[in-house]
Coordinates of C-alpha atoms in Angstrom, one line a residue:
X1 CA 3.1 23.3 -5.9
X2 CA 4.2 22.3 -9.3
X3 CA 5.1 18.9 -10.4
X4 CA 7.5 17.9 -13.0
X5 CA 7.7 14.5 -14.8
X6 CA 10.7 14.1 -17.1
X7 CA 9.6 11.7 -19.6
X8 CA 10.7 9.8 -23.0
X9 CA 8.8 10.4 -26.0
X10 CA 5.9 8.2 -25.1
X11 CA 4.8 10.7 -22.3
X12 CA 3.9 14.4 -22.7
X13 CA 6.6 16.2 -24.3
X14 CA 5.6 19.5 -22.7
X15 CA 6.4 18.4 -19.3
X16 CA 10.2 18.6 -19.7
X17 CA 11.6 21.7 -18.4
X18 CA 8.2 23.1 -17.9
X19 CA 9.4 25.4 -15.0
X20 CA 12.8 27.4 -15.6
X21 CA 12.7 28.3 -11.7
X22 CA 15.6 27.1 -9.4
X23 CA 15.0 24.1 -7.4
X24 CA 14.2 25.8 -4.2
X25 CA 12.0 28.7 -5.7
X26 CA 9.4 26.2 -6.2
X27 CA 9.1 22.7 -4.7
X28 CA 9.2 20.1 -7.3
X29 CA 7.8 16.7 -6.4
X30 CA 8.9 13.8 -8.5
X31 CA 5.8 11.5 -8.6
X32 CA 6.4 7.8 -7.5
X33 CA 3.3 6.0 -8.6
X34 CA 2.2 3.2 -6.9
X35 CA -0.5 0.9 -8.6
X36 CA -2.6 -1.3 -6.5
X37 CA -2.9 -4.7 -7.3
X38 CA -6.6 -5.6 -8.5
X39 CA -8.0 -8.9 -7.1
X40 CA -8.4 -11.8 -9.4
X41 CA -12.1 -11.4 -10.2
X42 CA -13.6 -12.8 -13.3
X43 CA -16.2 -10.7 -15.4
X44 CA -16.9 -12.7 -18.2
X45 CA -20.2 -11.1 -19.8
X46 CA -22.8 -13.6 -20.1
X47 CA -26.4 -12.9 -21.6
X48 CA -29.1 -12.1 -18.8
X49 CA -31.3 -15.0 -18.8
X50 CA -34.6 -13.5 -17.9
X51 CA -36.6 -10.1 -18.0
X52 CA -37.5 -10.9 -14.2
X53 CA -33.7 -10.3 -13.2
X54 CA -33.6 -7.2 -15.3
X55 CA -36.5 -5.9 -13.3
X56 CA -34.5 -7.0 -10.1
X57 CA -31.5 -5.2 -11.1
X58 CA -33.3 -1.9 -11.9
X59 CA -35.2 -2.0 -8.7
X60 CA -32.1 -2.5 -6.7
X61 CA -30.7 0.6 -8.6
X62 CA -33.6 2.7 -8.0
X63 CA -33.5 2.0 -4.3
X64 CA -30.1 3.1 -4.0
X65 CA -30.0 5.7 -0.7
X66 CA -31.2 8.8 -2.0
X67 CA -28.9 10.8 0.3
X68 CA -25.9 9.3 -1.3
X69 CA -27.1 10.6 -4.6
X70 CA -27.9 13.9 -3.5
X71 CA -24.4 14.1 -2.1
X72 CA -22.6 12.7 -5.2
X73 CA -24.7 15.0 -7.4
X74 CA -23.2 18.1 -5.6
X75 CA -20.0 17.7 -7.2
X76 CA -19.4 16.0 -10.9
X77 CA -17.6 12.9 -10.4
X78 CA -14.0 12.6 -11.6
X79 CA -12.7 9.4 -13.0
X80 CA -9.4 9.4 -11.7
X81 CA -10.8 10.7 -8.2
X82 CA -13.9 8.5 -7.8
X83 CA -14.1 5.7 -10.5
X84 CA -10.4 4.3 -11.2
X85 CA -10.1 3.3 -7.8
X86 CA -13.2 1.1 -7.8
X87 CA -12.3 -0.2 -11.3
X88 CA -8.8 -0.8 -10.4
X89 CA -9.8 -2.9 -7.1
X90 CA -12.6 -4.8 -8.8
X91 CA -12.2 -5.1 -12.2
X92 CA -8.7 -4.4 -13.8
X93 CA -7.2 -7.8 -13.1
X94 CA -9.5 -9.4 -15.8
X95 CA -10.3 -6.5 -17.8
X96 CA -7.2 -4.3 -17.8
X97 CA -4.0 -3.6 -19.8
X98 CA -2.7 -7.4 -19.5
X99 CA -3.9 -8.8 -22.6
X100 CA -3.2 -12.5 -21.6
X101 CA -5.4 -12.2 -18.5
X102 CA -8.3 -10.2 -20.1
X103 CA -11.7 -11.9 -20.0
X104 CA -14.5 -11.6 -22.7
X105 CA -12.5 -9.2 -24.7
X106 CA -13.3 -6.4 -22.3
X107 CA -10.9 -3.8 -21.4
X108 CA -12.0 -1.2 -18.6
X109 CA -9.0 0.7 -18.1
X110 CA -9.3 2.7 -21.4
X111 CA -12.2 4.6 -22.8
X112 CA -12.1 3.0 -26.1
X113 CA -12.3 -0.5 -24.6
X114 CA -15.0 0.2 -22.1
X115 CA -17.4 1.7 -24.7
X116 CA -16.5 -0.7 -27.5
X117 CA -19.1 -3.3 -28.7
X118 CA -18.6 -6.5 -27.7
X119 CA -18.8 -9.9 -29.3
X120 CA -22.1 -10.3 -27.6
X121 CA -23.3 -7.1 -29.4
X122 CA -23.6 -5.3 -25.9
X123 CA -21.5 -2.3 -24.5
X124 CA -20.1 -2.4 -21.1
X125 CA -20.4 1.5 -20.9
X126 CA -22.8 3.6 -22.7
X127 CA -22.4 7.3 -21.8
X128 CA -25.4 8.8 -20.2
X129 CA -27.4 5.6 -20.6
X130 CA -27.2 3.4 -17.5
X131 CA -29.9 1.2 -18.7
X132 CA -27.8 0.1 -21.7
X133 CA -24.7 -0.2 -20.0
X134 CA -23.8 -3.9 -19.3
X135 CA -21.5 -3.1 -16.5
X136 CA -24.4 -1.7 -14.5
X137 CA -26.5 -4.8 -15.2
X138 CA -23.9 -7.0 -13.9
X139 CA -22.8 -5.2 -10.8
X140 CA -26.6 -4.9 -9.7
X141 CA -27.5 -8.6 -10.4
X142 CA -28.2 -10.9 -8.0
X143 CA -27.9 -13.9 -10.4
X144 CA -24.8 -15.6 -9.0
X145 CA -24.1 -16.7 -12.7
X146 CA -24.0 -13.1 -13.8
X147 CA -23.0 -10.8 -10.8
X148 CA -19.8 -9.1 -10.9
X149 CA -17.4 -9.3 -9.4
X150 CA -18.3 -13.0 -9.0
X151 CA -18.8 -14.4 -5.5
X152 CA -15.8 -16.7 -5.5
X153 CA -13.5 -13.7 -5.5
X154 CA -14.6 -13.1 -1.8
X155 CA -15.7 -9.3 -2.1
X156 CA -18.4 -7.4 -3.5
X157 CA -19.0 -3.6 -4.4
X158 CA -20.7 -1.5 -1.9
X159 CA -23.9 0.3 -2.3
X160 CA -21.9 3.7 -2.3
X161 CA -19.5 2.2 -5.1
X162 CA -22.4 1.1 -7.2
X163 CA -24.3 4.4 -6.9
X164 CA -20.9 6.2 -8.0
X165 CA -20.6 4.1 -11.1
X166 CA -24.0 4.6 -12.0
X167 CA -24.1 8.4 -11.5
X168 CA -20.8 8.5 -13.4
X169 CA -22.5 6.9 -16.4
X170 CA -25.5 9.3 -16.1
X171 CA -23.0 12.2 -16.4
X172 CA -21.4 11.0 -19.2
X173 CA -18.8 8.4 -18.2
X174 CA -15.8 10.7 -19.0
X175 CA -12.5 9.0 -18.7
X176 CA -9.3 10.8 -17.7
X177 CA -5.8 9.6 -18.3
X178 CA -3.7 9.1 -15.2
X179 CA -3.0 12.4 -13.4
X180 CA 0.9 11.6 -13.9
X181 CA 0.6 11.9 -17.9
X182 CA -1.9 15.0 -17.8
X183 CA -0.3 18.7 -18.1
X184 CA -0.1 20.4 -15.0
X185 CA -3.1 22.6 -14.3
X186 CA -2.8 25.8 -11.9
X187 CA -6.0 25.6 -9.8
X188 CA -8.2 28.7 -9.4
X189 CA -7.6 30.4 -6.1
X190 CA -10.9 30.2 -4.1
X191 CA -12.5 33.4 -2.7
X192 CA -12.9 32.8 1.0
X193 CA -14.7 35.4 3.4
X194 CA -12.4 36.7 6.1
X195 CA -9.2 36.6 3.9
X196 CA -6.7 39.4 3.4
X197 CA -4.1 40.3 0.8
X198 CA -1.6 38.8 3.1
X199 CA -3.0 35.5 3.1
X200 CA -1.1 32.9 1.7
X201 CA -3.0 31.1 -1.5
X202 CA -2.4 27.7 0.0
X203 CA -4.0 28.8 3.2
X204 CA -7.2 29.9 1.3
X205 CA -7.6 26.2 -0.1
X206 CA -7.3 24.9 3.7
X207 CA -9.9 27.5 5.1
X208 CA -12.2 26.9 2.3
X209 CA -12.2 23.3 3.4
X210 CA -12.4 24.0 7.1
X211 CA -15.5 26.3 6.3
X212 CA -17.1 23.5 4.3
X213 CA -17.0 21.2 7.4
X214 CA -17.7 24.0 9.9
X215 CA -14.2 24.0 11.4
X216 CA -12.5 27.4 12.4
X217 CA -8.8 27.9 11.2
X218 CA -6.1 27.8 13.9
X219 CA -4.7 31.0 15.0
X220 CA -1.5 32.1 13.9
X221 CA 1.4 30.3 15.3
X222 CA 3.8 32.6 17.5
X223 CA 7.3 33.6 16.5
X224 CA 9.4 31.0 18.3
X225 CA 7.1 28.1 16.7
X226 CA 7.3 29.8 13.2
X227 CA 11.4 29.9 13.5
X228 CA 11.5 26.3 15.0
X229 CA 9.3 24.9 11.9
X230 CA 11.4 26.9 9.3
X231 CA 14.7 25.7 10.8
X232 CA 13.8 21.9 11.3
X233 CA 12.3 21.8 7.6
X234 CA 15.1 23.7 5.9
X235 CA 18.4 22.5 7.5
X236 CA 17.0 19.8 9.7
X237 CA 18.4 21.4 13.1
X238 CA 16.3 23.7 15.6
X239 CA 17.3 27.2 16.0
X240 CA 19.6 28.4 18.8
X241 CA 18.4 30.2 22.0
X242 CA 19.9 33.4 20.4
X243 CA 18.5 33.0 17.1
X244 CA 14.9 32.7 18.9
X245 CA 15.2 35.7 20.9
X246 CA 16.5 37.7 18.1
X247 CA 13.7 36.5 15.9
X248 CA 11.0 37.3 18.3
X249 CA 12.0 40.7 18.5
X250 CA 12.4 41.0 14.6
X251 CA 8.9 39.5 14.3
X252 CA 7.3 41.8 16.8
X253 CA 8.5 44.8 14.9
X254 CA 8.2 43.5 11.0
X255 CA 5.8 40.7 11.1
X256 CA 5.8 38.5 8.1
X257 CA 8.9 40.1 6.6
X258 CA 10.9 39.1 9.5
X259 CA 9.7 35.5 8.9
X260 CA 10.5 35.8 5.1
X261 CA 13.9 37.1 6.0
X262 CA 14.6 34.1 8.4
X263 CA 13.8 31.6 5.6
X264 CA 16.2 33.2 3.2
X265 CA 18.9 33.2 5.7
X266 CA 18.4 29.3 6.0
X267 CA 18.1 29.0 2.6
X268 CA 21.8 30.6 2.4
X269 CA 23.4 27.9 4.7
X270 CA 25.2 25.3 3.6
X271 CA 23.4 22.7 5.7
X272 CA 20.3 23.5 3.4
X273 CA 21.8 21.3 0.5
X274 CA 23.2 19.0 3.0
X275 CA 19.7 18.1 4.5
X276 CA 17.6 18.1 1.3
X277 CA 20.3 16.6 -1.0
X278 CA 20.1 13.2 1.4
X279 CA 16.7 12.9 -0.2
X280 CA 17.8 13.1 -3.9
X281 CA 21.0 10.8 -2.9
X282 CA 18.9 8.0 -1.5
X283 CA 16.8 7.9 -4.8
X284 CA 20.1 8.0 -6.8
X285 CA 21.1 4.9 -4.4
X286 CA 24.5 6.8 -3.6
X287 CA 26.7 5.1 -1.2
X288 CA 30.4 5.2 -0.3
X289 CA 31.1 1.7 -0.8
X290 CA 30.7 -0.9 -3.4
X291 CA 28.1 -3.4 -1.9
X292 CA 28.1 -7.1 -2.2
X293 CA 29.8 -9.0 0.6
X294 CA 33.4 -7.4 0.1
X295 CA 31.7 -3.7 0.2
X296 CA 34.9 -2.1 -0.3
X297 CA 35.1 1.6 -0.1
X298 CA 34.8 3.8 -3.4
X299 CA 35.5 7.5 -4.1
X300 CA 32.3 8.8 -5.4
X301 CA 31.8 11.5 -2.7
X302 CA 32.4 14.3 -5.5
X303 CA 29.0 13.2 -7.1
X304 CA 27.4 13.5 -3.5
X305 CA 29.3 17.1 -3.2
X306 CA 27.7 18.2 -6.8
X307 CA 24.3 17.3 -5.4
X308 CA 24.6 19.4 -2.3
X309 CA 26.3 22.3 -4.3
X310 CA 23.7 22.2 -6.9
X311 CA 20.9 22.8 -4.3
X312 CA 22.8 25.5 -2.6
X313 CA 23.4 27.3 -5.8
X314 CA 19.6 27.0 -6.6
X315 CA 20.5 25.3 -10.3
X316 CA 17.4 25.1 -12.1
X317 CA 15.7 21.8 -12.3
X318 CA 16.0 21.0 -16.0
X319 CA 19.9 21.6 -15.8
X320 CA 19.9 19.5 -12.8
X321 CA 18.2 16.8 -14.6
X322 CA 20.2 17.0 -17.8
X323 CA 23.6 17.0 -16.3
X324 CA 23.0 13.9 -14.4
X325 CA 21.6 11.9 -17.3
X326 CA 24.1 13.3 -19.9
X327 CA 26.4 16.0 -18.5
X328 CA 29.3 14.6 -20.3
X329 CA 27.6 14.8 -23.6
X330 CA 26.9 18.6 -23.3
X331 CA 29.3 20.9 -25.7
X332 CA 32.3 21.7 -24.2
X333 CA 31.3 19.8 -20.7
X334 CA 32.8 21.1 -17.7
X335 CA 34.3 19.0 -14.9
X336 CA 31.2 19.7 -12.8
X337 CA 28.7 18.5 -15.5
X338 CA 30.9 15.2 -15.7
X339 CA 30.7 14.6 -12.1
X340 CA 27.2 15.2 -12.4
X341 CA 26.9 11.6 -14.5
X342 CA 27.9 10.0 -11.4
X343 CA 24.2 9.5 -11.0
X344 CA 24.9 6.4 -13.4
X345 CA 27.7 5.1 -11.5
X346 CA 26.1 4.5 -8.3
X347 CA 25.4 0.9 -9.1
X348 CA 27.0 -2.0 -6.8
X349 CA 30.2 -3.6 -7.7
X350 CA 30.7 -7.2 -7.2
X351 CA 34.5 -8.0 -6.3
X352 CA 34.2 -11.3 -5.2
X353 CA 36.3 -14.0 -6.8
X354 CA 35.0 -16.4 -9.7
X355 CA 32.3 -13.8 -10.9
X356 CA 31.4 -13.4 -14.5
X357 CA 32.0 -9.6 -15.0
X358 CA 29.6 -9.7 -18.0
X359 CA 26.9 -11.0 -15.8
X360 CA 27.5 -8.0 -13.4
X361 CA 27.6 -5.5 -16.2
X362 CA 24.2 -6.5 -17.4
X363 CA 23.1 -6.1 -13.6
X364 CA 24.3 -2.7 -13.7
X365 CA 22.5 -1.9 -16.8
X366 CA 19.4 -3.2 -15.4
X367 CA 19.7 -1.2 -12.3
X368 CA 20.5 2.0 -14.3
X369 CA 17.2 1.6 -16.3
X370 CA 15.1 1.0 -13.1
X371 CA 16.6 3.9 -11.3
X372 CA 16.4 6.3 -14.2
X373 CA 12.7 5.1 -14.6
X374 CA 11.6 5.5 -11.1
X375 CA 13.4 8.7 -10.3
X376 CA 12.6 10.7 -13.8
X377 CA 9.7 9.1 -15.3
X378 CA 8.0 8.0 -11.9
X379 CA 7.3 4.5 -13.5
X380 CA 8.4 0.8 -11.9
X381 CA 9.7 0.0 -15.2
X382 CA 11.3 -3.0 -13.9
X383 CA 8.1 -5.2 -14.4
X384 CA 8.7 -4.5 -18.1
X385 CA 11.9 -6.5 -18.0
X386 CA 10.2 -9.5 -18.1
X387 CA 6.8 -8.8 -19.6
X388 CA 4.6 -5.8 -20.8
X389 CA 3.9 -3.8 -17.5
X390 CA 0.4 -4.6 -16.0
X391 CA -0.2 -1.2 -14.8
X392 CA 2.2 1.3 -15.9
X393 CA 2.0 2.5 -19.7
X394 CA 5.4 0.6 -21.0
X395 CA 5.9 -2.6 -22.9
X396 CA 8.6 -5.1 -22.5
X397 CA 9.8 -3.6 -26.2
X398 CA 10.1 -0.1 -24.9
X399 CA 12.0 -1.5 -21.7
X400 CA 14.6 -2.6 -23.8
X401 CA 14.8 0.1 -26.1
X402 CA 15.5 2.3 -23.1
X403 CA 17.9 -0.6 -22.1
X404 CA 19.8 -0.2 -25.3
X405 CA 20.8 3.2 -24.3
X406 CA 22.5 2.4 -21.3
X407 CA 24.0 -0.9 -22.6
X408 CA 26.4 1.1 -24.9
X409 CA 27.9 3.0 -22.3
X410 CA 31.5 2.7 -21.1
X411 CA 32.5 2.9 -17.3
X412 CA 35.8 4.9 -17.5
X413 CA 37.6 6.3 -14.6
X414 CA 37.9 10.0 -14.5
X415 CA 40.6 12.3 -12.9
X416 CA 38.8 14.9 -10.8
X417 CA 41.2 18.0 -9.9
X418 CA 40.5 19.8 -6.7
X419 CA 40.7 23.3 -6.2
X420 CA 43.9 25.3 -7.2
X421 CA 46.3 25.3 -3.9
X422 CA 49.6 27.5 -3.2
X423 CA 51.9 24.5 -3.5
X424 CA 54.9 26.4 -2.0
X425 CA 52.9 27.3 1.2
X426 CA 51.8 23.9 1.4
X427 CA 55.4 22.5 1.4
X428 CA 56.5 25.0 4.0
X429 CA 53.2 23.8 6.4
X430 CA 54.6 20.1 5.5
X431 CA 58.0 20.7 6.7
X432 CA 56.7 22.6 10.0
X433 CA 54.6 19.5 10.5
X434 CA 57.6 17.0 10.1
X435 CA 59.7 19.2 12.1
X436 CA 57.0 19.1 15.0
X437 CA 56.8 15.3 14.6
X438 CA 60.4 14.9 15.0
X439 CA 60.6 17.0 18.2
X440 CA 57.7 15.2 19.9
X441 CA 59.3 11.7 18.9
X442 CA 62.5 12.9 20.4
X443 CA 60.8 14.1 23.5
X444 CA 58.8 10.6 24.0
X445 CA 61.8 8.4 22.9
X446 CA 63.2 7.9 26.6
X447 CA 59.7 6.7 27.9
X448 CA 59.2 4.5 24.8
X449 CA 62.7 2.9 25.4
X450 CA 61.8 2.2 28.9
X451 CA 58.5 0.5 27.8
X452 CA 60.1 -1.5 25.0
X453 CA 62.8 -2.9 27.8
X454 CA 60.2 -4.2 29.9
X455 CA 58.1 -5.9 27.2
X456 CA 58.3 -9.8 27.4
X457 CA 58.4 -12.1 24.6
X458 CA 54.6 -13.3 25.4
X459 CA 53.5 -9.8 25.3
X460 CA 55.4 -9.4 22.0
X461 CA 53.6 -12.5 20.6
X462 CA 50.2 -10.8 20.9
X463 CA 51.3 -7.8 19.0
X464 CA 50.4 -7.2 15.1
X465 CA 53.1 -8.5 12.7
X466 CA 54.3 -5.1 11.8
X467 CA 55.0 -4.1 15.3
X468 CA 56.8 -7.4 16.2
X469 CA 59.0 -6.8 13.2
X470 CA 59.8 -3.0 14.2
X471 CA 60.8 -4.4 17.7
X472 CA 62.9 -7.4 16.2
X473 CA 64.9 -4.7 14.3
X474 CA 67.8 -3.0 16.0
X475 CA 66.8 0.8 17.0
X476 CA 69.4 2.4 14.8
X477 CA 68.3 0.4 11.7
X478 CA 64.5 1.1 12.1
X479 CA 62.9 3.1 9.3
X480 CA 60.8 6.5 9.9
X481 CA 57.6 4.5 9.6
X482 CA 58.9 1.8 12.3
X483 CA 60.0 4.7 14.6
X484 CA 56.6 6.6 14.5

């Protein structure tokens, strides 16, 4: 599974347009990052008071369960997988990105910060030297004045977590950038006993893990189950009984090729784009009304149709992205490419009386920045609206540099032309419809006259104003709208 992260120049540039395949050839997942809030622990580095405490610290470290150590040593620790979650939970609040909250000048979320020499002359992390790493001294300490995280925080590291940190430092204390900012690497396909040439590569990864934990793979699902899964996944509807019976016969004769053909048939259905377009439209905050209390309807459904048609046409993901962000700025932009920029016009519109238009124009700009950042960068950029982001790598200055792009946009109304129609034919159809309507009115008029003659004044008062006005008008003077 490939991941594409579309970035501004702060992020790796080689990820943009990395895969030229169509949207449905490879399942592209836009990463939506979540940063766990670290607890407010304080980690001030104070000098160790006695050699006795030093001895106690290293004795405790030496007595860490050997079974755990053997298990960890079997596979080299990864910073993002094994270490970052621990530091994020217990350390980053006071030793992370936020300079205003940083204690003792120590920053543990970057390699340079963690391995820098502090004012005390010590280093929190020294590669392959746990005995010289002040971080380990503090987390193994039993002195309440030195122990980290401090007791007042209400939590402490488990023995497993301490052992991981110690082993990580022994292995070199290698840092890794966040996975969202790292180039995508295709993993090596494992060789698994009992597999065949027809085994899907994903199944090999699953089978390898099952064998490691002593579990046997499940048998292949029956034909009707395979078809039901494909149908529900691709178009959101179960297959019909006739489709199931036909597929069972085909699958019995042609096996996996019958399944692949069934998947292709579902991909060709308009329902494919309708189902999967919904996920994108939700992220693009699409709606058929303006929001706020009035919530008046608006006509932006052409953008909705563009998303659906793009998925069904297998539009390459880079084009899908570019046309939404700046389709109107492309050379000789087509009507379709201009419609794609409706992505930016899905903001709420406040039509209440007494509002300040400039206020809500700015609100729309904020919304566009937040949505573009979330959808295309995978970053919760909104935090940087008021201060440097505490978790994602974006400063307040960078936020308003992005803001400036959207703050220079106009909001024109664009005329959208429908498909070419045969106007003479449509006029003939209209005449036929009008003629049929007049015939119907003439047929029903006697019954209508009888109903009208029996109406009481009280009944007329309960009717809508336009109906009362029609009834008060003499029959021969009523216009076509009143008659209908």
